[in-house]
Short mmCIF file of C-alpha atoms in Angstrom, two decimals:
data_model
loop_
_atom_site.label_atom_id
_atom_site.label_comp_id
_atom_site.label_asym_id
_atom_site.label_seq_id
_atom_site.Cartn_x
_atom_site.Cartn_y
_atom_site.Cartn_z
CA UNK A 94 -111.22 36.33 -60.13
CA UNK A 95 -108.32 37.44 -62.31
CA UNK A 96 -110.71 38.17 -65.17
CA UNK A 97 -112.85 40.31 -62.87
CA UNK A 98 -109.83 42.35 -61.78
CA UNK A 99 -108.73 42.86 -65.37
CA UNK A 100 -112.24 43.96 -66.26
CA UNK A 101 -112.18 46.40 -63.35
CA UNK A 102 -108.84 47.80 -64.48
CA UNK A 103 -110.06 48.30 -68.04
CA UNK A 104 -113.28 49.89 -66.76
CA UNK A 105 -111.44 52.29 -64.44
CA UNK A 106 -109.09 53.31 -67.25
CA UNK A 107 -112.08 54.01 -69.51
CA UNK A 108 -113.62 56.11 -66.72
CA UNK A 109 -110.29 57.92 -66.30
CA UNK A 110 -110.24 58.56 -70.05
CA UNK A 111 -113.71 60.09 -69.95
CA UNK A 112 -112.72 62.16 -66.89
CA UNK A 113 -109.63 63.58 -68.62
CA UNK A 114 -111.32 66.91 -69.53
CA UNK A 115 -112.28 67.40 -65.88
CA UNK A 116 -108.76 66.54 -64.78
CA UNK A 117 -107.39 69.01 -67.32
CA UNK A 118 -109.54 71.79 -65.91
CA UNK A 119 -108.62 70.83 -62.34
CA UNK A 120 -105.02 71.82 -63.08
CA UNK A 121 -106.18 75.41 -62.60
CA UNK A 122 -106.83 74.65 -58.92
CA UNK A 123 -104.17 71.95 -58.55
CA UNK A 124 -103.35 72.45 -54.86
CA UNK A 125 -107.01 71.89 -53.95
CA UNK A 126 -107.81 69.19 -56.50
CA UNK A 127 -104.61 67.17 -55.94
CA UNK A 128 -105.69 65.59 -52.61
CA UNK A 129 -109.12 64.73 -54.02
CA UNK A 130 -107.70 63.11 -57.16
CA UNK A 131 -105.03 61.26 -55.17
CA UNK A 132 -107.56 59.90 -52.67
CA UNK A 133 -109.82 58.86 -55.56
CA UNK A 134 -106.87 57.07 -57.14
CA UNK A 135 -106.22 55.23 -53.87
CA UNK A 136 -109.87 54.12 -53.87
CA UNK A 137 -109.49 52.96 -57.48
CA UNK A 138 -106.43 50.92 -56.55
CA UNK A 139 -108.27 49.24 -53.67
CA UNK A 140 -111.18 48.39 -55.98
CA UNK A 141 -108.67 46.79 -58.35
CA UNK A 142 -107.26 44.61 -55.58
CA UNK A 143 -104.27 46.68 -54.48
CA UNK A 144 -103.72 47.24 -50.75
CA UNK A 145 -103.70 50.98 -50.17
CA UNK A 146 -104.54 52.94 -47.04
CA UNK A 147 -107.15 55.71 -47.29
CA UNK A 148 -105.91 58.99 -45.84
CA UNK A 149 -109.28 60.68 -45.47
CA UNK A 150 -110.99 59.84 -42.15
CA UNK A 151 -114.53 58.58 -42.61
CA UNK A 152 -115.97 61.21 -40.26
CA UNK A 153 -114.33 64.17 -42.05
CA UNK A 154 -115.99 66.05 -44.87
CA UNK A 155 -114.05 66.48 -48.10
CA UNK A 156 -113.74 70.22 -47.56
CA UNK A 157 -112.39 69.84 -44.01
CA UNK A 158 -110.00 67.08 -45.02
CA UNK A 159 -108.63 69.01 -48.02
CA UNK A 160 -107.94 72.02 -45.81
CA UNK A 161 -106.04 69.83 -43.35
CA UNK A 162 -104.23 68.10 -46.18
CA UNK A 163 -103.06 71.38 -47.68
CA UNK A 164 -101.27 72.14 -44.42
CA UNK A 165 -99.30 68.90 -44.61
CA UNK A 166 -96.01 68.64 -46.45
CA UNK A 167 -96.89 65.12 -47.54
CA UNK A 168 -99.53 66.57 -49.86
CA UNK A 169 -96.78 68.11 -51.99
CA UNK A 170 -94.65 64.96 -51.82
CA UNK A 171 -97.39 62.41 -52.42
CA UNK A 172 -100.72 63.83 -53.61
CA UNK A 173 -99.34 66.29 -56.16
CA UNK A 174 -97.17 63.69 -57.98
CA UNK A 175 -100.11 61.27 -58.00
CA UNK A 176 -102.28 64.05 -59.44
CA UNK A 177 -99.80 64.77 -62.25
CA UNK A 178 -99.51 61.05 -62.96
CA UNK A 179 -103.30 60.74 -63.09
CA UNK A 180 -103.57 63.55 -65.65
CA UNK A 181 -100.85 62.12 -67.92
CA UNK A 182 -102.04 58.51 -67.75
CA UNK A 183 -105.66 59.57 -68.26
CA UNK A 184 -104.59 61.32 -71.45
CA UNK A 185 -102.84 58.12 -72.56
CA UNK A 186 -105.90 56.02 -71.69
CA UNK A 187 -108.10 58.42 -73.65
CA UNK A 188 -106.00 58.01 -76.80
CA UNK A 189 -105.68 54.24 -76.44
CA UNK A 190 -109.35 53.63 -75.61
CA UNK A 191 -110.70 56.01 -78.25
CA UNK A 192 -108.67 54.83 -81.20
CA UNK A 193 -108.26 51.23 -80.02
CA UNK A 194 -111.86 50.35 -79.21
CA UNK A 195 -113.43 52.43 -81.98
CA UNK A 196 -110.99 50.99 -84.51
CA UNK A 197 -111.57 47.48 -83.19
CA UNK A 198 -115.35 47.92 -83.39
CA UNK A 199 -115.13 49.21 -86.96
CA UNK A 200 -112.99 46.24 -88.00
CA UNK A 201 -115.12 43.64 -86.20
CA UNK A 202 -118.32 44.92 -87.83
CA UNK A 203 -116.75 45.30 -91.28
CA UNK A 204 -118.78 42.36 -92.70
CA UNK A 205 -121.99 43.96 -91.44
CA UNK A 206 -121.06 47.32 -92.98
CA UNK A 207 -120.19 45.54 -96.25
CA UNK A 208 -123.66 44.04 -96.42
CA UNK A 209 -125.10 47.57 -96.34
CA UNK A 210 -122.68 48.72 -98.99
CA UNK A 211 -120.39 50.59 -96.62
CA UNK A 212 -116.64 50.11 -96.77
CA UNK A 213 -115.50 50.82 -93.20
CA UNK A 214 -112.10 52.49 -93.35
CA UNK A 215 -109.76 52.09 -90.39
CA UNK A 216 -106.60 54.09 -90.88
CA UNK A 217 -105.17 53.35 -94.31
CA UNK A 218 -107.06 50.05 -94.55
CA UNK A 219 -110.29 49.89 -96.59
CA UNK A 220 -111.79 46.44 -97.32
CA UNK A 221 -112.59 45.86 -100.97
CA UNK A 222 -114.07 42.37 -100.79
CA UNK A 223 -115.96 40.05 -98.49
CA UNK A 224 -112.74 38.13 -97.75
CA UNK A 225 -111.00 41.29 -96.68
CA UNK A 226 -113.89 42.17 -94.35
CA UNK A 227 -113.52 38.76 -92.68
CA UNK A 228 -109.81 39.39 -92.26
CA UNK A 229 -110.66 42.83 -90.91
CA UNK A 230 -112.95 41.22 -88.34
CA UNK A 231 -110.09 39.04 -87.08
CA UNK A 232 -107.81 42.08 -87.01
CA UNK A 233 -110.45 43.94 -84.97
CA UNK A 234 -110.52 41.17 -82.40
CA UNK A 235 -106.73 41.33 -82.13
CA UNK A 236 -106.82 45.13 -81.89
CA UNK A 237 -109.42 44.94 -79.11
CA UNK A 238 -107.27 42.47 -77.19
CA UNK A 239 -104.20 44.68 -77.65
CA UNK A 240 -106.16 47.74 -76.48
CA UNK A 241 -107.37 45.85 -73.41
CA UNK A 242 -103.79 44.77 -72.68
CA UNK A 243 -102.45 48.32 -73.02
CA UNK A 244 -105.16 49.72 -70.74
CA UNK A 245 -104.47 46.99 -68.18
CA UNK A 246 -100.77 47.81 -68.35
CA UNK A 247 -101.57 51.49 -67.89
CA UNK A 248 -103.57 50.59 -64.79
CA UNK A 249 -100.65 48.59 -63.38
CA UNK A 250 -98.30 51.48 -64.17
CA UNK A 251 -100.70 53.78 -62.30
CA UNK A 252 -100.57 51.43 -59.28
CA UNK A 253 -96.76 51.25 -59.41
CA UNK A 254 -96.39 55.02 -59.43
CA UNK A 255 -98.99 55.40 -56.68
CA UNK A 256 -97.03 53.04 -54.40
CA UNK A 257 -93.74 54.66 -55.37
CA UNK A 258 -94.93 58.14 -54.43
CA UNK A 259 -96.63 56.85 -51.29
CA UNK A 260 -93.32 55.41 -50.09
CA UNK A 261 -91.86 58.88 -49.84
CA UNK A 262 -91.15 59.33 -46.16
CA UNK A 263 -92.91 62.25 -44.56
CA UNK A 264 -91.01 63.15 -41.37
CA UNK A 265 -94.11 64.67 -39.78
CA UNK A 266 -96.23 61.60 -40.51
CA UNK A 267 -93.56 59.20 -39.29
CA UNK A 268 -93.05 61.22 -36.13
CA UNK A 269 -96.79 61.19 -35.40
CA UNK A 270 -96.91 57.45 -36.09
CA UNK A 271 -94.02 56.78 -33.73
CA UNK A 272 -95.62 59.01 -31.12
CA UNK A 273 -98.86 57.09 -31.50
CA UNK A 274 -97.08 53.76 -31.04
CA UNK A 275 -95.27 55.02 -27.96
CA UNK A 276 -98.46 56.51 -26.56
CA UNK A 277 -100.32 53.27 -27.14
CA UNK A 278 -97.66 51.26 -25.31
CA UNK A 279 -97.50 53.76 -22.45
CA UNK A 280 -101.28 53.88 -22.15
CA UNK A 281 -101.45 50.09 -22.00
CA UNK A 282 -98.82 50.07 -19.25
CA UNK A 283 -100.66 52.82 -17.40
CA UNK A 284 -103.95 50.91 -17.55
CA UNK A 285 -102.20 47.81 -16.22
CA UNK A 286 -100.71 49.91 -13.41
CA UNK A 287 -104.16 51.30 -12.61
CA UNK A 288 -105.72 47.83 -12.54
CA UNK A 289 -103.02 46.67 -10.14
CA UNK A 290 -103.63 49.72 -7.94
CA UNK A 291 -107.36 49.01 -7.77
CA UNK A 292 -106.72 45.36 -6.97
CA UNK A 293 -104.23 46.38 -4.25
CA UNK A 294 -106.63 48.93 -2.76
CA UNK A 295 -109.44 46.39 -2.64
CA UNK A 296 -107.18 43.69 -1.20
CA UNK A 297 -105.43 45.81 1.42
CA UNK A 298 -108.39 48.04 2.20
CA UNK A 299 -111.99 46.94 1.94
CA UNK A 300 -111.20 43.23 1.82
CA UNK A 301 -109.17 43.31 5.05
CA UNK A 302 -111.88 45.27 6.80
CA UNK A 303 -114.56 42.84 5.66
CA UNK A 304 -112.44 39.91 6.86
CA UNK A 305 -112.22 41.61 10.24
CA UNK A 306 -116.00 42.07 10.25
CA UNK A 307 -116.49 38.35 9.57
CA UNK A 308 -114.07 37.43 12.37
CA UNK A 309 -115.75 39.80 14.84
CA UNK A 310 -119.17 38.43 13.95
CA UNK A 311 -117.87 34.90 14.48
CA UNK A 312 -116.48 35.85 17.86
CA UNK A 313 -119.76 37.58 18.67
CA UNK A 314 -121.71 34.45 17.84
CA UNK A 315 -119.39 32.25 19.93
CA UNK A 316 -119.58 34.61 22.88
CA UNK A 317 -123.35 34.80 22.69
CA UNK A 318 -123.60 31.02 22.57
CA UNK A 319 -121.10 30.35 25.37
CA UNK A 320 -122.05 33.04 27.80
CA UNK A 321 -125.34 34.69 27.22
CA UNK A 322 -124.81 36.69 30.39
CA UNK A 323 -121.63 38.40 29.13
CA UNK A 324 -123.50 41.33 27.64
CA UNK A 325 -120.58 43.76 27.83
CA UNK A 326 -118.31 41.60 25.65
CA UNK A 327 -121.10 41.06 23.15
CA UNK A 328 -121.70 44.79 22.87
CA UNK A 329 -117.96 45.47 22.45
CA UNK A 330 -117.61 42.89 19.66
CA UNK A 331 -120.71 44.24 17.94
CA UNK A 332 -119.30 47.77 18.03
CA UNK A 333 -115.97 46.57 16.65
CA UNK A 334 -117.72 44.73 13.82
CA UNK A 335 -119.74 47.85 13.05
CA UNK A 336 -116.60 50.00 13.02
CA UNK A 337 -114.83 47.62 10.64
CA UNK A 338 -117.88 47.53 8.38
CA UNK A 339 -118.00 51.33 8.29
CA UNK A 340 -114.30 51.54 7.41
CA UNK A 341 -114.77 48.91 4.69
CA UNK A 342 -117.68 50.92 3.27
CA UNK A 343 -115.62 54.13 3.33
CA UNK A 344 -112.69 52.46 1.58
CA UNK A 345 -114.99 51.03 -1.04
CA UNK A 346 -116.40 54.52 -1.61
CA UNK A 347 -112.87 55.91 -1.96
CA UNK A 348 -111.96 53.19 -4.46
CA UNK A 349 -115.10 53.78 -6.50
CA UNK A 350 -114.48 57.54 -6.39
CA UNK A 351 -110.95 56.97 -7.67
CA UNK A 352 -112.36 55.02 -10.62
CA UNK A 353 -114.87 57.74 -11.57
CA UNK A 354 -116.23 60.29 -9.09
CA UNK A 355 -119.97 60.84 -9.05
CA UNK A 356 -119.49 64.59 -8.57
CA UNK A 357 -117.81 64.78 -11.96
CA UNK A 358 -120.79 63.21 -13.74
CA UNK A 359 -123.48 65.04 -11.77
CA UNK A 360 -122.01 68.50 -11.13
CA UNK A 361 -119.19 69.01 -13.63
CA UNK A 362 -115.43 69.48 -13.50
CA UNK A 363 -115.24 72.64 -11.36
CA UNK A 364 -117.48 71.22 -8.63
CA UNK A 365 -115.62 67.88 -8.71
CA UNK A 366 -112.24 69.59 -8.34
CA UNK A 367 -113.64 71.72 -5.50
CA UNK A 368 -114.82 68.54 -3.73
CA UNK A 369 -111.44 66.95 -4.40
CA UNK A 370 -109.67 69.93 -2.82
CA UNK A 371 -111.98 69.78 0.20
CA UNK A 372 -111.20 66.10 0.80
CA UNK A 373 -107.47 66.54 0.36
CA UNK A 374 -105.28 66.48 3.49
CA UNK A 375 -103.55 69.56 2.05
CA UNK A 376 -104.58 73.19 2.41
CA UNK A 377 -105.61 73.82 -1.18
CA UNK A 378 -106.10 77.28 -2.65
CA UNK A 379 -108.43 76.84 -5.63
CA UNK A 380 -109.09 79.42 -8.32
CA UNK A 381 -111.59 78.48 -11.01
CA UNK A 382 -112.94 80.56 -13.88
CA UNK A 383 -115.16 79.95 -16.86
CA UNK A 384 -117.96 77.52 -17.65
CA UNK A 385 -117.34 73.76 -17.71
CA UNK A 386 -120.65 72.87 -19.36
CA UNK A 387 -119.02 72.60 -22.80
CA UNK A 388 -116.40 70.08 -21.68
CA UNK A 389 -116.78 66.54 -22.95
CA UNK A 390 -116.77 63.71 -20.43
CA UNK A 391 -113.38 62.29 -21.57
CA UNK A 392 -111.72 65.71 -21.32
CA UNK A 393 -113.22 66.49 -17.90
CA UNK A 394 -112.21 63.05 -16.62
CA UNK A 395 -108.63 63.44 -17.85
CA UNK A 396 -108.26 66.87 -16.20
CA UNK A 397 -109.86 65.68 -12.95
CA UNK A 398 -107.49 62.75 -12.52
CA UNK A 399 -104.54 64.97 -13.39
CA UNK A 400 -105.43 67.24 -10.48
CA UNK A 401 -106.09 64.24 -8.22
CA UNK A 402 -102.74 62.62 -8.99
CA UNK A 403 -100.92 65.94 -8.57
CA UNK A 404 -102.43 66.48 -5.11
CA UNK A 405 -101.62 62.91 -4.11
CA UNK A 406 -98.00 63.36 -5.15
CA UNK A 407 -97.77 66.65 -3.23
CA UNK A 408 -99.06 65.05 -0.03
CA UNK A 409 -96.69 62.09 -0.40
CA UNK A 410 -93.48 63.56 -1.76
CA UNK A 411 -93.42 67.37 -1.70
CA UNK A 412 -92.90 67.78 2.04
CA UNK A 413 -95.36 70.68 2.28
CA UNK A 414 -98.92 70.98 3.50
CA UNK A 415 -100.41 73.34 0.92
CA UNK A 416 -101.01 73.54 -2.82
CA UNK A 417 -102.52 75.91 -5.37
CA UNK A 418 -104.87 74.99 -8.23
CA UNK A 419 -105.71 77.33 -11.10
CA UNK A 420 -108.52 75.94 -13.28
CA UNK A 421 -109.68 77.84 -16.36
CA UNK A 422 -112.53 76.51 -18.51
CA UNK A 423 -113.53 77.96 -21.87
CA UNK A 424 -115.84 76.96 -24.68
CA UNK A 425 -112.92 75.67 -26.75
CA UNK A 426 -110.43 74.34 -24.20
CA UNK A 427 -109.51 73.84 -20.56
CA UNK A 428 -106.28 74.64 -18.69
CA UNK A 429 -105.24 73.62 -15.18
CA UNK A 430 -102.13 74.37 -13.13
CA UNK A 431 -101.27 72.64 -9.85
CA UNK A 432 -98.36 74.18 -7.96
CA UNK A 433 -96.56 73.51 -4.70
CA UNK A 434 -93.47 74.91 -2.99
CA UNK A 435 -92.01 71.53 -2.05
CA UNK A 436 -88.74 69.76 -2.69
CA UNK A 437 -89.28 69.43 -6.46
CA UNK A 438 -87.43 66.88 -8.55
CA UNK A 439 -90.56 65.16 -9.87
CA UNK A 440 -90.26 63.30 -13.17
CA UNK A 441 -92.58 61.44 -15.53
CA UNK A 442 -91.21 57.90 -15.39
CA UNK A 443 -92.45 55.06 -17.58
CA UNK A 444 -95.22 53.15 -15.85
CA UNK A 445 -95.78 55.82 -13.21
CA UNK A 446 -99.07 57.51 -12.45
CA UNK A 447 -97.95 60.74 -14.11
CA UNK A 448 -96.97 58.86 -17.27
CA UNK A 449 -100.44 57.37 -17.39
CA UNK A 450 -101.99 60.79 -16.92
CA UNK A 451 -99.89 62.26 -19.72
CA UNK A 452 -101.09 59.54 -22.08
CA UNK A 453 -104.66 60.08 -20.91
CA UNK A 454 -104.33 63.79 -21.72
CA UNK A 455 -102.85 62.99 -25.12
CA UNK A 456 -105.71 60.61 -25.83
CA UNK A 457 -108.14 63.56 -25.73
CA UNK A 458 -105.84 65.79 -27.79
CA UNK A 459 -104.26 67.52 -24.79
CA UNK A 460 -100.86 67.64 -23.15
CA UNK A 461 -99.28 67.39 -19.70
CA UNK A 462 -96.07 69.12 -18.64
CA UNK A 463 -94.18 69.12 -15.36
CA UNK A 464 -91.72 71.79 -14.23
CA UNK A 465 -89.98 70.54 -11.10
CA UNK A 466 -86.43 71.79 -10.51
CA UNK A 467 -84.82 70.32 -7.36
CA UNK A 468 -85.71 72.53 -4.41
CA UNK A 469 -87.91 74.77 -6.53
CA UNK A 470 -91.31 73.19 -6.10
CA UNK A 471 -93.39 71.44 -8.74
CA UNK A 472 -95.73 72.88 -11.36
CA UNK A 473 -98.07 70.52 -13.22
CA UNK A 474 -99.63 72.10 -16.31
CA UNK A 475 -102.36 70.32 -18.30
CA UNK A 476 -104.42 71.55 -21.22
CA UNK A 477 -106.89 69.96 -23.60
CA UNK A 478 -109.57 70.93 -26.13
CA UNK A 479 -113.14 70.89 -24.91
CA UNK A 480 -114.01 68.20 -27.43
CA UNK A 481 -111.50 65.42 -28.30
CA UNK A 482 -110.30 65.51 -31.92
CA UNK A 483 -111.79 62.08 -32.53
#
């Protein structure tokens, strides 16, 4: 395995030596070529057994990724130094490989050249006898081994510098990484909160109603068996069982709608929000503009549940009976504002429904903000691109 890795290192250095003229010309467009060369060097390091993380997403084209990379400060701190290192070390590899391997080959085949009457000269050395050609062959083997060792060392030096430059801390990248970790933890907590809510709704809602149905049916059976003449009681129990069954069915429908409303899948975001406003106990003033046909399902779902949670919070905590919704859909993004004139003071607490909605919006590349001064009402503002960035 070690021999294979050494062979790979020598091979990659020979390829780098042959690519030196291209690298030299790429200096003319260094800002554009630096990310490409740096990413290629990271791929080389992985092929040689070094753990490096690729920066180019697999679903991005090189042109798109280079444009995004040029906007990042880490390109100047990481990719450009790696590019300069690649040019300098490729020049070194070119000199070592050219003179080392060619010189070694000339020395190793000195006896063959001597048989054809050719005295192969390597530097100042020119064999003048068969014995000297045999010594030259041994020297060629040593020179080849030394050249291989130097190229391997150059490859290790390339890896060392690549890791050194990659350890430069990019504040933007670290901030995004920390935000991603926080978002992941918050989203996990929000999903757990949502699972508990569904379990609670099923337990306290539909399950209780179905238990009541079973009890009423049992009482109905006992009454029918004990007193077949008591028709009035039988009818009353049957009606009660039917009422409980209808309430259980309605609660199950509400729970399923809270998981994913059918209107959203069949009719789109605007129609689903309109249906949501119609079912709300509040007097909702809805204004909707634009076309929601370009919205992806994850984006539409995130916006829908943002509106749903906002209306629920208004009915529970705002102390008012009305709300306003402004929904604007475009081909590139969607914006929604939910406003009330209630008591205000709403906050996004960890583990709350609003925290889960904020993470849901972030997961599709959007954002959720709440403006809720005490006594000044609450404004929930959500926006997201039509298509998630992933």
